[in-house]
mmCIF file of C-alpha atoms in Angstrom:
data_model
loop_
_atom_site.group_PDB
_atom_site.id
_atom_site.type_symbol
_atom_site.label_atom_id
_atom_site.label_comp_id
_atom_site.label_asym_id
_atom_site.label_seq_id
_atom_site.Cartn_x
_atom_site.Cartn_y
_atom_site.Cartn_z
ATOM 1 C CA MET A 1 4.836 -20.630 7.187
ATOM 2 C CA SER A 2 2.652 -23.240 8.879
ATOM 3 C CA THR A 3 1.632 -26.497 7.340
ATOM 4 C CA LEU A 4 -2.012 -25.439 7.365
ATOM 5 C CA HIS A 5 -1.149 -22.165 5.654
ATOM 6 C CA ARG A 6 0.946 -23.954 2.943
ATOM 7 C CA ALA A 7 -1.937 -26.417 2.331
ATOM 8 C CA ARG A 8 -4.446 -23.592 2.009
ATOM 9 C CA THR A 9 -2.211 -21.724 -0.399
ATOM 10 C CA TRP A 10 -1.791 -24.771 -2.505
ATOM 11 C CA LEU A 11 -5.463 -25.577 -2.629
ATOM 12 C CA THR A 12 -6.197 -22.006 -3.621
ATOM 13 C CA ALA A 13 -3.691 -22.350 -6.464
ATOM 14 C CA HIS A 14 -5.263 -25.685 -7.460
ATOM 15 C CA PRO A 15 -9.147 -25.225 -7.279
ATOM 16 C CA LEU A 16 -9.840 -28.525 -9.083
ATOM 17 C CA ALA A 17 -8.066 -30.444 -6.364
ATOM 18 C CA LEU A 18 -10.060 -28.492 -3.763
ATOM 19 C CA ASP A 19 -13.302 -29.418 -5.494
ATOM 20 C CA ALA A 20 -12.307 -33.082 -5.733
ATOM 21 C CA ALA A 21 -11.560 -33.079 -1.961
ATOM 22 C CA LEU A 22 -14.933 -31.420 -1.292
ATOM 23 C CA ALA A 23 -16.705 -34.035 -3.560
ATOM 24 C CA LEU A 24 -14.934 -36.818 -1.629
ATOM 25 C CA GLY A 25 -15.928 -35.308 1.753
ATOM 26 C CA VAL A 26 -19.623 -34.880 0.592
ATOM 27 C CA LEU A 27 -19.648 -38.567 -0.539
ATOM 28 C CA ILE A 28 -18.331 -39.694 2.804
ATOM 29 C CA ALA A 29 -20.856 -37.531 4.626
ATOM 30 C CA MET A 30 -23.852 -38.899 2.470
ATOM 31 C CA VAL A 31 -22.693 -42.506 2.978
ATOM 32 C CA ALA A 32 -22.200 -41.963 6.751
ATOM 33 C CA GLY A 33 -25.536 -40.293 7.027
ATOM 34 C CA SER A 34 -27.417 -43.103 5.217
ATOM 35 C CA PHE A 35 -26.502 -45.420 8.147
ATOM 36 C CA ILE A 36 -28.187 -43.171 10.758
ATOM 37 C CA ASP A 37 -31.846 -43.561 11.510
ATOM 38 C CA PRO A 38 -33.372 -40.346 12.822
ATOM 39 C CA HIS A 39 -36.466 -42.166 13.959
ATOM 40 C CA ALA A 40 -34.716 -44.492 16.330
ATOM 41 C CA GLU A 41 -36.338 -44.864 19.770
ATOM 42 C CA HIS A 42 -33.441 -43.307 21.675
ATOM 43 C CA GLY A 43 -32.271 -40.606 19.140
ATOM 44 C CA ASP A 44 -30.138 -40.988 16.036
ATOM 45 C CA LYS A 45 -28.629 -44.486 16.100
ATOM 46 C CA TRP A 46 -25.683 -45.573 13.992
ATOM 47 C CA GLY A 47 -26.283 -48.735 11.973
ATOM 48 C CA ALA A 48 -30.022 -48.786 12.489
ATOM 49 C CA ARG A 49 -30.445 -48.875 8.741
ATOM 50 C CA THR A 50 -28.315 -49.559 5.653
ATOM 51 C CA PRO A 51 -28.533 -47.745 2.278
ATOM 52 C CA SER A 52 -29.820 -49.648 -0.696
ATOM 53 C CA ALA A 53 -27.707 -50.337 -3.785
ATOM 54 C CA LEU A 54 -29.831 -47.751 -5.743
ATOM 55 C CA SER A 55 -29.046 -45.096 -3.167
ATOM 56 C CA ILE A 56 -25.304 -45.970 -3.335
ATOM 57 C CA ALA A 57 -25.587 -45.634 -7.110
ATOM 58 C CA LEU A 58 -27.142 -42.193 -6.778
ATOM 59 C CA MET A 59 -24.730 -40.861 -4.150
ATOM 60 C CA VAL A 60 -21.622 -41.672 -6.130
ATOM 61 C CA PRO A 61 -22.467 -39.578 -9.339
ATOM 62 C CA ALA A 62 -24.119 -36.819 -7.118
ATOM 63 C CA ALA A 63 -20.757 -36.388 -5.320
ATOM 64 C CA ALA A 64 -18.557 -36.858 -8.404
ATOM 65 C CA VAL A 65 -20.403 -34.124 -10.438
ATOM 66 C CA LEU A 66 -19.407 -31.558 -7.748
ATOM 67 C CA ILE A 67 -15.860 -31.593 -9.112
ATOM 68 C CA ALA A 68 -17.144 -29.396 -12.026
ATOM 69 C CA ARG A 69 -19.166 -27.037 -9.815
ATOM 70 C CA ARG A 70 -16.891 -23.989 -10.601
ATOM 71 C CA ARG A 71 -16.927 -24.466 -14.410
ATOM 72 C CA ALA A 72 -20.609 -25.260 -14.807
ATOM 73 C CA PRO A 73 -22.565 -24.390 -11.599
ATOM 74 C CA MET A 74 -25.989 -24.435 -13.217
ATOM 75 C CA ALA A 75 -25.503 -27.769 -14.879
ATOM 76 C CA VAL A 76 -24.101 -29.311 -11.679
ATOM 77 C CA LEU A 77 -27.127 -27.931 -9.751
ATOM 78 C CA ALA A 78 -29.431 -29.467 -12.317
ATOM 79 C CA ALA A 79 -27.669 -32.770 -12.101
ATOM 80 C CA THR A 80 -27.593 -33.035 -8.369
ATOM 81 C CA SER A 81 -31.223 -31.868 -8.114
ATOM 82 C CA ALA A 82 -32.333 -34.609 -10.556
ATOM 83 C CA LEU A 83 -30.398 -37.214 -8.604
ATOM 84 C CA THR A 84 -31.853 -35.970 -5.306
ATOM 85 C CA LEU A 85 -35.367 -36.111 -6.786
ATOM 86 C CA ALA A 86 -34.778 -39.682 -7.805
ATOM 87 C CA GLU A 87 -33.635 -40.657 -4.340
ATOM 88 C CA LEU A 88 -36.696 -38.914 -2.796
ATOM 89 C CA LEU A 89 -39.033 -40.910 -4.994
ATOM 90 C CA THR A 90 -37.297 -44.189 -4.793
ATOM 91 C CA GLY A 91 -35.320 -44.427 -1.622
ATOM 92 C CA ASP A 92 -36.686 -46.322 1.275
ATOM 93 C CA PRO A 93 -35.105 -45.671 3.554
ATOM 94 C CA ARG A 94 -33.792 -42.378 2.139
ATOM 95 C CA ALA A 95 -30.137 -41.543 1.831
ATOM 96 C CA PRO A 96 -28.997 -37.840 2.204
ATOM 97 C CA VAL A 97 -28.312 -37.305 -1.470
ATOM 98 C CA ALA A 98 -29.736 -33.757 -1.006
ATOM 99 C CA MET A 99 -26.317 -32.832 0.459
ATOM 100 C CA SER A 100 -24.910 -32.582 -3.082
ATOM 101 C CA ALA A 101 -27.734 -30.322 -4.173
ATOM 102 C CA VAL A 102 -27.183 -28.058 -1.183
ATOM 103 C CA VAL A 103 -23.448 -27.620 -2.139
ATOM 104 C CA ALA A 104 -24.338 -27.030 -5.729
ATOM 105 C CA LEU A 105 -27.002 -24.386 -4.810
ATOM 106 C CA TYR A 106 -24.450 -22.627 -2.619
ATOM 107 C CA THR A 107 -22.030 -22.532 -5.484
ATOM 108 C CA VAL A 108 -24.680 -21.031 -7.795
ATOM 109 C CA ALA A 109 -25.612 -18.356 -5.294
ATOM 110 C CA SER A 110 -21.936 -17.425 -4.554
ATOM 111 C CA THR A 111 -21.065 -17.104 -8.305
ATOM 112 C CA THR A 112 -24.132 -15.405 -9.775
ATOM 113 C CA ASP A 113 -26.185 -12.263 -8.988
ATOM 114 C CA ARG A 114 -29.005 -11.918 -6.483
ATOM 115 C CA PRO A 115 -31.967 -12.106 -8.848
ATOM 116 C CA THR A 116 -30.671 -15.387 -10.291
ATOM 117 C CA THR A 117 -30.113 -16.688 -6.732
ATOM 118 C CA TRP A 118 -33.652 -15.913 -5.751
ATOM 119 C CA ARG A 119 -35.122 -17.524 -8.829
ATOM 120 C CA VAL A 120 -33.017 -20.710 -8.807
ATOM 121 C CA GLY A 121 -33.056 -21.019 -5.074
ATOM 122 C CA LEU A 122 -36.847 -20.801 -4.823
ATOM 123 C CA LEU A 123 -37.229 -23.231 -7.675
ATOM 124 C CA THR A 124 -34.870 -25.735 -6.072
ATOM 125 C CA MET A 125 -36.377 -25.383 -2.655
ATOM 126 C CA THR A 126 -39.887 -25.828 -3.952
ATOM 127 C CA ALA A 127 -39.210 -28.783 -6.137
ATOM 128 C CA LEU A 128 -37.124 -30.738 -3.569
ATOM 129 C CA THR A 129 -39.313 -29.880 -0.610
ATOM 130 C CA ALA A 130 -42.632 -30.551 -2.397
ATOM 131 C CA THR A 131 -41.397 -33.929 -3.709
ATOM 132 C CA ALA A 132 -40.073 -34.929 -0.231
ATOM 133 C CA MET A 133 -43.330 -34.041 1.436
ATOM 134 C CA LEU A 134 -45.764 -35.403 -1.199
ATOM 135 C CA ALA A 135 -44.110 -38.369 -2.839
ATOM 136 C CA GLY A 136 -42.280 -39.995 0.106
ATOM 137 C CA PRO A 137 -43.516 -42.613 2.593
ATOM 138 C CA LEU A 138 -42.994 -40.212 5.560
ATOM 139 C CA PRO A 139 -45.663 -37.648 6.723
ATOM 140 C CA TRP A 140 -45.302 -34.234 5.068
ATOM 141 C CA TYR A 141 -44.274 -32.616 8.374
ATOM 142 C CA ASP A 142 -41.510 -35.099 9.047
ATOM 143 C CA GLN A 143 -38.144 -33.673 10.184
ATOM 144 C CA GLU A 144 -36.383 -35.073 7.116
ATOM 145 C CA ASN A 145 -38.759 -33.170 4.844
ATOM 146 C CA ILE A 146 -38.358 -29.907 6.807
ATOM 147 C CA GLY A 147 -34.592 -30.439 6.823
ATOM 148 C CA VAL A 148 -34.601 -30.468 2.965
ATOM 149 C CA PHE A 149 -36.323 -27.040 3.039
ATOM 150 C CA ALA A 150 -33.986 -25.579 5.663
ATOM 151 C CA TRP A 151 -30.752 -26.764 4.200
ATOM 152 C CA THR A 152 -31.560 -25.594 0.721
ATOM 153 C CA GLY A 153 -32.748 -22.206 2.080
ATOM 154 C CA MET A 154 -29.533 -21.789 4.102
ATOM 155 C CA ALA A 155 -27.352 -22.746 1.182
ATOM 156 C CA ALA A 156 -28.920 -20.019 -1.006
ATOM 157 C CA CYS A 157 -28.610 -17.366 1.743
ATOM 158 C CA ALA A 158 -24.977 -18.336 2.671
ATOM 159 C CA GLY A 159 -23.864 -18.278 -0.986
ATOM 160 C CA ASP A 160 -25.527 -14.850 -1.591
ATOM 161 C CA ALA A 161 -23.826 -13.499 1.582
ATOM 162 C CA VAL A 162 -20.428 -14.799 0.455
ATOM 163 C CA ARG A 163 -20.916 -13.208 -2.964
ATOM 164 C CA SER A 164 -21.936 -9.904 -1.494
ATOM 165 C CA ARG A 165 -18.902 -9.829 0.838
ATOM 166 C CA ARG A 166 -16.599 -10.761 -2.013
ATOM 167 C CA ALA A 167 -17.965 -8.019 -4.178
ATOM 168 C CA PHE A 168 -17.695 -5.585 -1.326
ATOM 169 C CA VAL A 169 -14.099 -6.427 -0.680
ATOM 170 C CA HIS A 170 -13.291 -6.235 -4.403
ATOM 171 C CA ALA A 171 -14.860 -2.806 -4.548
ATOM 172 C CA ILE A 172 -12.855 -1.517 -1.577
ATOM 173 C CA ARG A 173 -9.647 -2.884 -3.011
ATOM 174 C CA GLU A 174 -10.401 -1.435 -6.449
ATOM 175 C CA ARG A 175 -11.189 1.893 -4.941
ATOM 176 C CA ALA A 176 -7.972 1.892 -2.932
ATOM 177 C CA GLU A 177 -5.949 1.032 -6.025
ATOM 178 C CA ARG A 178 -7.717 3.745 -8.078
ATOM 179 C CA ALA A 179 -7.051 6.311 -5.264
ATOM 180 C CA GLU A 180 -3.436 5.258 -5.224
ATOM 181 C CA ARG A 181 -3.189 5.669 -9.000
ATOM 182 C CA THR A 182 -4.858 9.024 -8.774
ATOM 183 C CA ARG A 183 -2.447 10.186 -6.039
ATOM 184 C CA GLU A 184 0.567 9.066 -8.076
ATOM 185 C CA GLU A 185 -0.831 10.859 -11.220
ATOM 186 C CA GLU A 186 -1.541 14.044 -9.219
ATOM 187 C CA ALA A 187 1.936 13.857 -7.751
ATOM 188 C CA ARG A 188 3.540 13.496 -11.136
ATOM 189 C CA ARG A 189 1.418 16.325 -12.517
ATOM 190 C CA ARG A 190 2.404 18.696 -9.699
ATOM 191 C CA VAL A 191 6.022 17.778 -10.050
ATOM 192 C CA ALA A 192 5.828 18.572 -13.862
ATOM 193 C CA GLU A 193 4.134 21.843 -13.172
ATOM 194 C CA GLU A 194 6.673 22.809 -10.563
ATOM 195 C CA ARG A 195 9.502 21.870 -12.956
ATOM 196 C CA LEU A 196 8.052 24.072 -15.671
ATOM 197 C CA ARG A 197 7.590 26.958 -13.117
ATOM 198 C CA ILE A 198 11.215 26.661 -11.928
ATOM 199 C CA ALA A 199 12.389 26.439 -15.543
ATOM 200 C CA ARG A 200 10.542 29.595 -16.476
ATOM 201 C CA ASP A 201 11.951 31.481 -13.478
ATOM 202 C CA LEU A 202 15.450 30.290 -14.245
ATOM 203 C CA HIS A 203 15.023 31.315 -17.859
ATOM 204 C CA ASP A 204 13.784 34.743 -16.965
ATOM 205 C CA VAL A 205 16.582 35.447 -14.458
ATOM 206 C CA VAL A 206 19.412 34.004 -16.627
ATOM 207 C CA ALA A 207 18.222 35.552 -19.913
ATOM 208 C CA HIS A 208 17.852 39.063 -18.361
ATOM 209 C CA HIS A 209 20.959 39.400 -16.323
ATOM 210 C CA ILE A 210 23.303 37.526 -18.677
ATOM 211 C CA ALA A 211 22.169 39.657 -21.552
ATOM 212 C CA LEU A 212 23.007 42.771 -19.553
ATOM 213 C CA VAL A 213 26.427 41.216 -18.518
ATOM 214 C CA ASN A 214 27.147 40.490 -22.132
ATOM 215 C CA VAL A 215 26.370 43.912 -23.309
ATOM 216 C CA GLN A 216 28.271 45.740 -20.515
ATOM 217 C CA ALA A 217 31.318 43.431 -20.989
ATOM 218 C CA GLY A 218 31.401 44.258 -24.638
ATOM 219 C CA VAL A 219 31.238 47.966 -23.902
ATOM 220 C CA ALA A 220 34.056 47.620 -21.352
ATOM 221 C CA ALA A 221 36.244 45.793 -23.831
ATOM 222 C CA HIS A 222 35.506 48.334 -26.513
ATOM 223 C CA VAL A 223 36.410 51.481 -24.398
ATOM 224 C CA MET A 224 39.059 49.952 -22.121
ATOM 225 C CA ASP A 225 42.047 51.600 -23.807
ATOM 226 C CA LYS A 226 40.595 55.051 -24.751
ATOM 227 C CA ARG A 227 38.042 55.742 -22.054
ATOM 228 C CA PRO A 228 38.931 53.700 -18.926
ATOM 229 C CA ASP A 229 36.394 55.630 -16.721
ATOM 230 C CA GLN A 230 33.516 54.438 -18.962
ATOM 231 C CA ALA A 231 34.990 50.960 -18.912
ATOM 232 C CA LYS A 232 35.036 51.003 -15.062
ATOM 233 C CA GLU A 233 31.410 52.049 -15.094
ATOM 234 C CA ALA A 234 30.451 49.221 -17.447
ATOM 235 C CA LEU A 235 32.290 46.761 -15.267
ATOM 236 C CA ALA A 236 30.433 48.066 -12.238
ATOM 237 C CA HIS A 237 27.230 47.326 -14.068
ATOM 238 C CA VAL A 238 28.498 43.847 -14.870
ATOM 239 C CA ARG A 239 29.300 43.357 -11.212
ATOM 240 C CA GLU A 240 25.850 44.521 -10.106
ATOM 241 C CA ALA A 241 23.959 42.504 -12.852
ATOM 242 C CA SER A 242 25.954 39.363 -11.906
ATOM 243 C CA ARG A 243 25.217 39.927 -8.237
ATOM 244 C CA SER A 244 21.466 40.309 -8.909
ATOM 245 C CA ALA A 245 21.512 37.182 -11.020
ATOM 246 C CA LEU A 246 23.211 35.189 -8.249
ATOM 247 C CA ASN A 247 20.712 36.433 -5.673
ATOM 248 C CA GLU A 248 17.715 35.506 -7.810
ATOM 249 C CA LEU A 249 19.183 32.187 -8.767
ATOM 250 C CA ARG A 250 19.825 31.451 -5.032
ATOM 251 C CA ALA A 251 16.267 32.246 -4.191
ATOM 252 C CA THR A 252 14.857 30.221 -7.059
ATOM 253 C CA VAL A 253 17.060 27.136 -6.403
ATOM 254 C CA GLY A 254 16.262 27.514 -2.773
ATOM 255 C CA LEU A 255 12.751 26.393 -3.590
ATOM 256 C CA LEU A 256 14.133 22.964 -4.236
ATOM 257 C CA ARG A 257 15.340 22.544 -0.657
ATOM 258 C CA GLN A 258 13.836 20.016 1.618
ATOM 259 C CA SER A 259 11.783 21.245 4.575
ATOM 260 C CA GLY A 260 14.559 20.461 7.092
ATOM 261 C CA ASP A 261 17.369 22.123 5.103
ATOM 262 C CA PRO A 262 18.943 25.205 6.735
ATOM 263 C CA GLU A 263 18.930 28.736 5.481
ATOM 264 C CA ALA A 264 15.778 28.551 3.348
ATOM 265 C CA PRO A 265 15.325 31.602 1.181
ATOM 266 C CA THR A 266 13.443 34.466 2.764
ATOM 267 C CA GLU A 267 13.669 37.097 0.040
ATOM 268 C CA PRO A 268 10.212 37.856 -1.455
ATOM 269 C CA ALA A 269 9.545 37.156 -5.052
ATOM 270 C CA PRO A 270 10.112 40.217 -7.355
ATOM 271 C CA GLY A 271 7.057 42.259 -8.336
ATOM 272 C CA LEU A 272 6.022 45.541 -9.838
ATOM 273 C CA VAL A 273 7.344 47.387 -6.807
ATOM 274 C CA ARG A 274 10.747 46.731 -8.307
ATOM 275 C CA LEU A 275 9.820 47.868 -11.858
ATOM 276 C CA ASP A 276 11.803 51.077 -11.566
ATOM 277 C CA GLU A 277 14.864 49.054 -10.546
ATOM 278 C CA LEU A 278 14.376 46.776 -13.467
ATOM 279 C CA VAL A 279 14.019 49.587 -15.927
ATOM 280 C CA GLY A 280 17.135 51.212 -14.368
ATOM 281 C CA THR A 281 19.198 48.176 -15.338
ATOM 282 C CA PHE A 282 18.122 48.475 -19.014
ATOM 283 C CA HIS A 283 18.891 52.207 -18.948
ATOM 284 C CA SER A 284 22.363 51.310 -17.768
ATOM 285 C CA ALA A 285 22.631 48.879 -20.711
ATOM 286 C CA GLY A 286 21.824 51.570 -23.179
ATOM 287 C CA LEU A 287 18.098 50.810 -23.808
ATOM 288 C CA ALA A 288 15.644 53.744 -23.594
ATOM 289 C CA VAL A 289 12.569 52.642 -21.684
ATOM 290 C CA GLU A 290 9.514 54.768 -20.891
ATOM 291 C CA VAL A 291 7.048 53.641 -18.222
ATOM 292 C CA ALA A 292 3.401 54.626 -17.896
ATOM 293 C CA ARG A 293 1.398 53.235 -15.035
ATOM 294 C CA ALA A 294 -2.314 53.553 -14.251
ATOM 295 C CA ASP A 295 -2.650 51.068 -11.458
ATOM 296 C CA GLU A 296 -2.480 53.247 -8.508
ATOM 297 C CA GLY A 297 -4.196 51.821 -5.406
ATOM 298 C CA VAL A 298 -4.447 48.320 -6.887
ATOM 299 C CA THR A 299 -3.015 45.501 -4.791
ATOM 300 C CA LEU A 300 -2.058 42.604 -6.998
ATOM 301 C CA PRO A 301 -2.105 38.993 -5.809
ATOM 302 C CA ALA A 302 1.406 37.654 -5.375
ATOM 303 C CA ALA A 303 1.262 35.424 -8.389
ATOM 304 C CA VAL A 304 -0.128 38.098 -10.687
ATOM 305 C CA ASP A 305 2.422 40.628 -9.406
ATOM 306 C CA LEU A 306 5.313 38.183 -10.159
ATOM 307 C CA ALA A 307 3.830 37.201 -13.600
ATOM 308 C CA ALA A 308 3.541 40.959 -14.567
ATOM 309 C CA TYR A 309 7.153 41.520 -13.533
ATOM 310 C CA ARG A 310 8.403 38.542 -15.436
ATOM 311 C CA VAL A 311 6.502 39.419 -18.581
ATOM 312 C CA ILE A 312 8.016 42.948 -18.577
ATOM 313 C CA GLN A 313 11.450 41.598 -17.789
ATOM 314 C CA GLU A 314 11.336 39.016 -20.588
ATOM 315 C CA ALA A 315 9.850 41.399 -23.127
ATOM 316 C CA LEU A 316 12.501 44.106 -22.421
ATOM 317 C CA THR A 317 15.301 41.512 -22.542
ATOM 318 C CA ASN A 318 14.092 40.521 -25.983
ATOM 319 C CA VAL A 319 13.920 44.099 -27.101
ATOM 320 C CA HIS A 320 17.486 44.615 -25.903
ATOM 321 C CA LYS A 321 18.756 41.496 -27.599
ATOM 322 C CA HIS A 322 16.818 41.684 -30.982
ATOM 323 C CA ALA A 323 15.427 45.093 -31.684
ATOM 324 C CA GLY A 324 18.545 46.926 -32.705
ATOM 325 C CA GLU A 325 20.857 49.544 -31.150
ATOM 326 C CA ALA A 326 18.539 52.488 -31.547
ATOM 327 C CA ALA A 327 15.362 50.810 -30.316
ATOM 328 C CA LYS A 328 13.227 52.352 -27.651
ATOM 329 C CA ALA A 329 10.675 50.513 -25.541
ATOM 330 C CA GLU A 330 7.475 51.602 -23.848
ATOM 331 C CA VAL A 331 5.923 49.875 -20.829
ATOM 332 C CA SER A 332 2.481 50.411 -19.610
ATOM 333 C CA VAL A 333 0.599 48.875 -16.673
ATOM 334 C CA VAL A 334 -3.120 49.667 -16.582
ATOM 335 C CA ARG A 335 -6.055 48.534 -14.441
ATOM 336 C CA VAL A 336 -9.010 47.636 -16.779
ATOM 337 C CA GLY A 337 -12.053 46.353 -14.920
ATOM 338 C CA PRO A 338 -11.261 43.054 -13.254
ATOM 339 C CA ASN A 339 -7.847 42.814 -14.980
ATOM 340 C CA VAL A 340 -4.403 44.288 -15.161
ATOM 341 C CA GLU A 341 -3.097 44.811 -18.687
ATOM 342 C CA VAL A 342 0.616 44.920 -19.237
ATOM 343 C CA THR A 343 1.915 46.147 -22.613
ATOM 344 C CA VAL A 344 5.431 46.329 -23.873
ATOM 345 C CA LEU A 345 6.097 48.098 -27.208
ATOM 346 C CA ASP A 346 9.258 48.673 -29.207
ATOM 347 C CA ASN A 347 10.167 50.421 -32.415
ATOM 348 C CA GLY A 348 12.982 47.970 -33.189
ATOM 349 C CA THR A 349 14.552 48.152 -36.600
ATOM 350 C CA GLY A 350 15.852 44.591 -36.524
ATOM 351 C CA HIS A 351 14.434 42.064 -38.901
ATOM 352 C CA THR A 352 12.718 40.034 -36.119
ATOM 353 C CA GLY A 353 12.073 42.575 -33.377
ATOM 354 C CA THR A 354 11.263 41.104 -29.964
ATOM 355 C CA GLY A 355 10.089 37.905 -31.565
ATOM 356 C CA GLY A 356 13.535 37.190 -32.881
ATOM 357 C CA GLU A 357 13.874 34.634 -30.083
ATOM 358 C CA GLU A 358 11.432 32.357 -31.789
ATOM 359 C CA ALA A 359 13.599 32.449 -34.943
ATOM 360 C CA ASP A 360 16.965 31.722 -33.379
ATOM 361 C CA GLY A 361 16.446 30.695 -29.756
ATOM 362 C CA GLY A 362 13.667 28.207 -29.791
ATOM 363 C CA GLY A 363 10.960 30.613 -28.476
ATOM 364 C CA HIS A 364 11.369 29.401 -24.780
ATOM 365 C CA GLY A 365 10.973 33.059 -23.553
ATOM 366 C CA LEU A 366 7.653 33.724 -25.248
ATOM 367 C CA LEU A 367 6.504 30.193 -24.476
ATOM 368 C CA GLY A 368 7.315 30.715 -20.814
ATOM 369 C CA MET A 369 5.436 33.990 -20.756
ATOM 370 C CA ARG A 370 2.367 32.299 -22.310
ATOM 371 C CA GLU A 371 2.501 29.438 -19.825
ATOM 372 C CA ARG A 372 2.848 31.742 -16.863
ATOM 373 C CA VAL A 373 -0.045 34.016 -17.954
ATOM 374 C CA ALA A 374 -2.202 31.017 -18.885
ATOM 375 C CA ALA A 375 -1.680 29.407 -15.480
ATOM 376 C CA LEU A 376 -3.392 32.445 -13.980
ATOM 377 C CA GLY A 377 -6.319 32.295 -16.239
ATOM 378 C CA GLY A 378 -5.078 35.297 -18.344
ATOM 379 C CA ALA A 379 -4.166 35.745 -22.034
ATOM 380 C CA LEU A 380 -1.006 36.868 -23.827
ATOM 381 C CA THR A 381 -0.709 38.118 -27.409
ATOM 382 C CA THR A 382 2.524 38.866 -29.199
ATOM 383 C CA GLY A 383 3.284 40.022 -32.679
ATOM 384 C CA PRO A 384 4.899 42.643 -34.947
ATOM 385 C CA ARG A 385 3.503 46.203 -34.960
ATOM 386 C CA TYR A 386 2.382 48.021 -38.024
ATOM 387 C CA GLY A 387 5.313 50.182 -39.194
ATOM 388 C CA GLY A 388 7.950 48.182 -37.392
ATOM 389 C CA GLY A 389 8.649 46.887 -33.957
ATOM 390 C CA PHE A 390 6.984 44.419 -31.722
ATOM 391 C CA ARG A 391 4.157 44.277 -29.306
ATOM 392 C CA VAL A 392 3.671 42.084 -26.119
ATOM 393 C CA HIS A 393 0.311 42.400 -24.401
ATOM 394 C CA ALA A 394 -0.717 40.398 -21.289
ATOM 395 C CA ILE A 395 -4.137 40.452 -19.620
ATOM 396 C CA LEU A 396 -3.857 39.206 -16.031
ATOM 397 C CA PRO A 397 -6.996 38.767 -13.900
ATOM 398 C CA LEU A 398 -6.848 40.356 -10.396
ATOM 399 C CA LYS A 399 -8.681 37.303 -9.036
ATOM 400 C CA THR A 400 -6.843 34.145 -9.880
ATOM 401 C CA ARG A 401 -8.334 30.688 -9.252
ATOM 402 C CA THR A 402 -6.230 30.373 -6.126
ATOM 403 C CA ALA A 403 -7.228 33.725 -4.724
ATOM 404 C CA ALA A 404 -10.848 33.073 -5.468
ATOM 405 C CA THR A 405 -10.773 29.803 -3.627
ATOM 406 C CA GLU A 406 -9.079 31.349 -0.633
ATOM 407 C CA GLU A 407 -11.719 34.164 -0.575
ATOM 408 C CA ALA A 408 -14.612 31.565 -0.777
ATOM 409 C CA VAL A 409 -13.408 29.608 2.181
ATOM 410 C CA ARG A 410 -12.482 32.709 4.255
ATOM 411 C CA PRO A 411 -15.027 33.023 7.207
#
């Protein structure tokens, strides 16, 4: 760090010392200027005149008051203007006390707004220039009088320009900081949404397949001694369910890979095209499921297709877990106007039916279904059926917000 940079940093941290140095410099400039005669025969001549004691007495307080220019700019401008007027009326020859008023006017213009600068600047320029032209011994058109007008005008304009630039830089910096905060908040929101989505997928996969593995393992243990063939069949179902669980877990966890990681998952997300396969796994586990579909010819968006599959998967898993051994389930997928409606019914004899999850498992499955459907702009209703059993009903729009946006921007 250079000496000049260190000095500038120190003065910025100590504004009172900077103002004191400025006041001292203005005093030196005024005293030096009072020894120059602009009317000398061969141009400005040093020592052609000397300031009077009254002029010195006016220059010292006019410079000293500048130390308070940041804390009370208006009061400092009023004081320096009054001292300048006194010098213009009494000084002969005149001393350049107006320098202090020029600095004070610049401070006012750089720290206030534009209307205030215009009002105060015009008032100061008019008062000082009129006094210099009308009350002094020199002709009204003398260069000293014109100089008072020019210097006060330039001080007001320069101060206003500095204030505008400072406000512009501050606005840019604030806008950049706000944009950075917005980006960080958006990134955190997207991370949270992605975390919830992955959690829902993991829950759906694990809850479904592990429930099937548990049931088939229990069947195998029960019939192992008396009916080994049936036990082998149950163990085959366990192996198949565990393999499916591992494959879906691998595909889900693969979403967390970085872009440069090898062997990214290529298996498509499950959808209603695999509904028969899903129902078959429950048939193997001993749950009777009937399927009715009236969505022929309807191509579902990928997100809607996945949501419909996951809702059916979670609902049937809950039926299998909570509805009792003799329960039956009915699944229907129907196109109704701009929506696809998915309904899962059961006639469970258990105390809680499909909703037993909320009583003993924290309700994460139903909560995950609601979040998944709500993210697509749909609606999910769940509740007990009259006469026993449970009902899960999801309304999924065929045009999600993402699909509508893509269609709007497609040429």
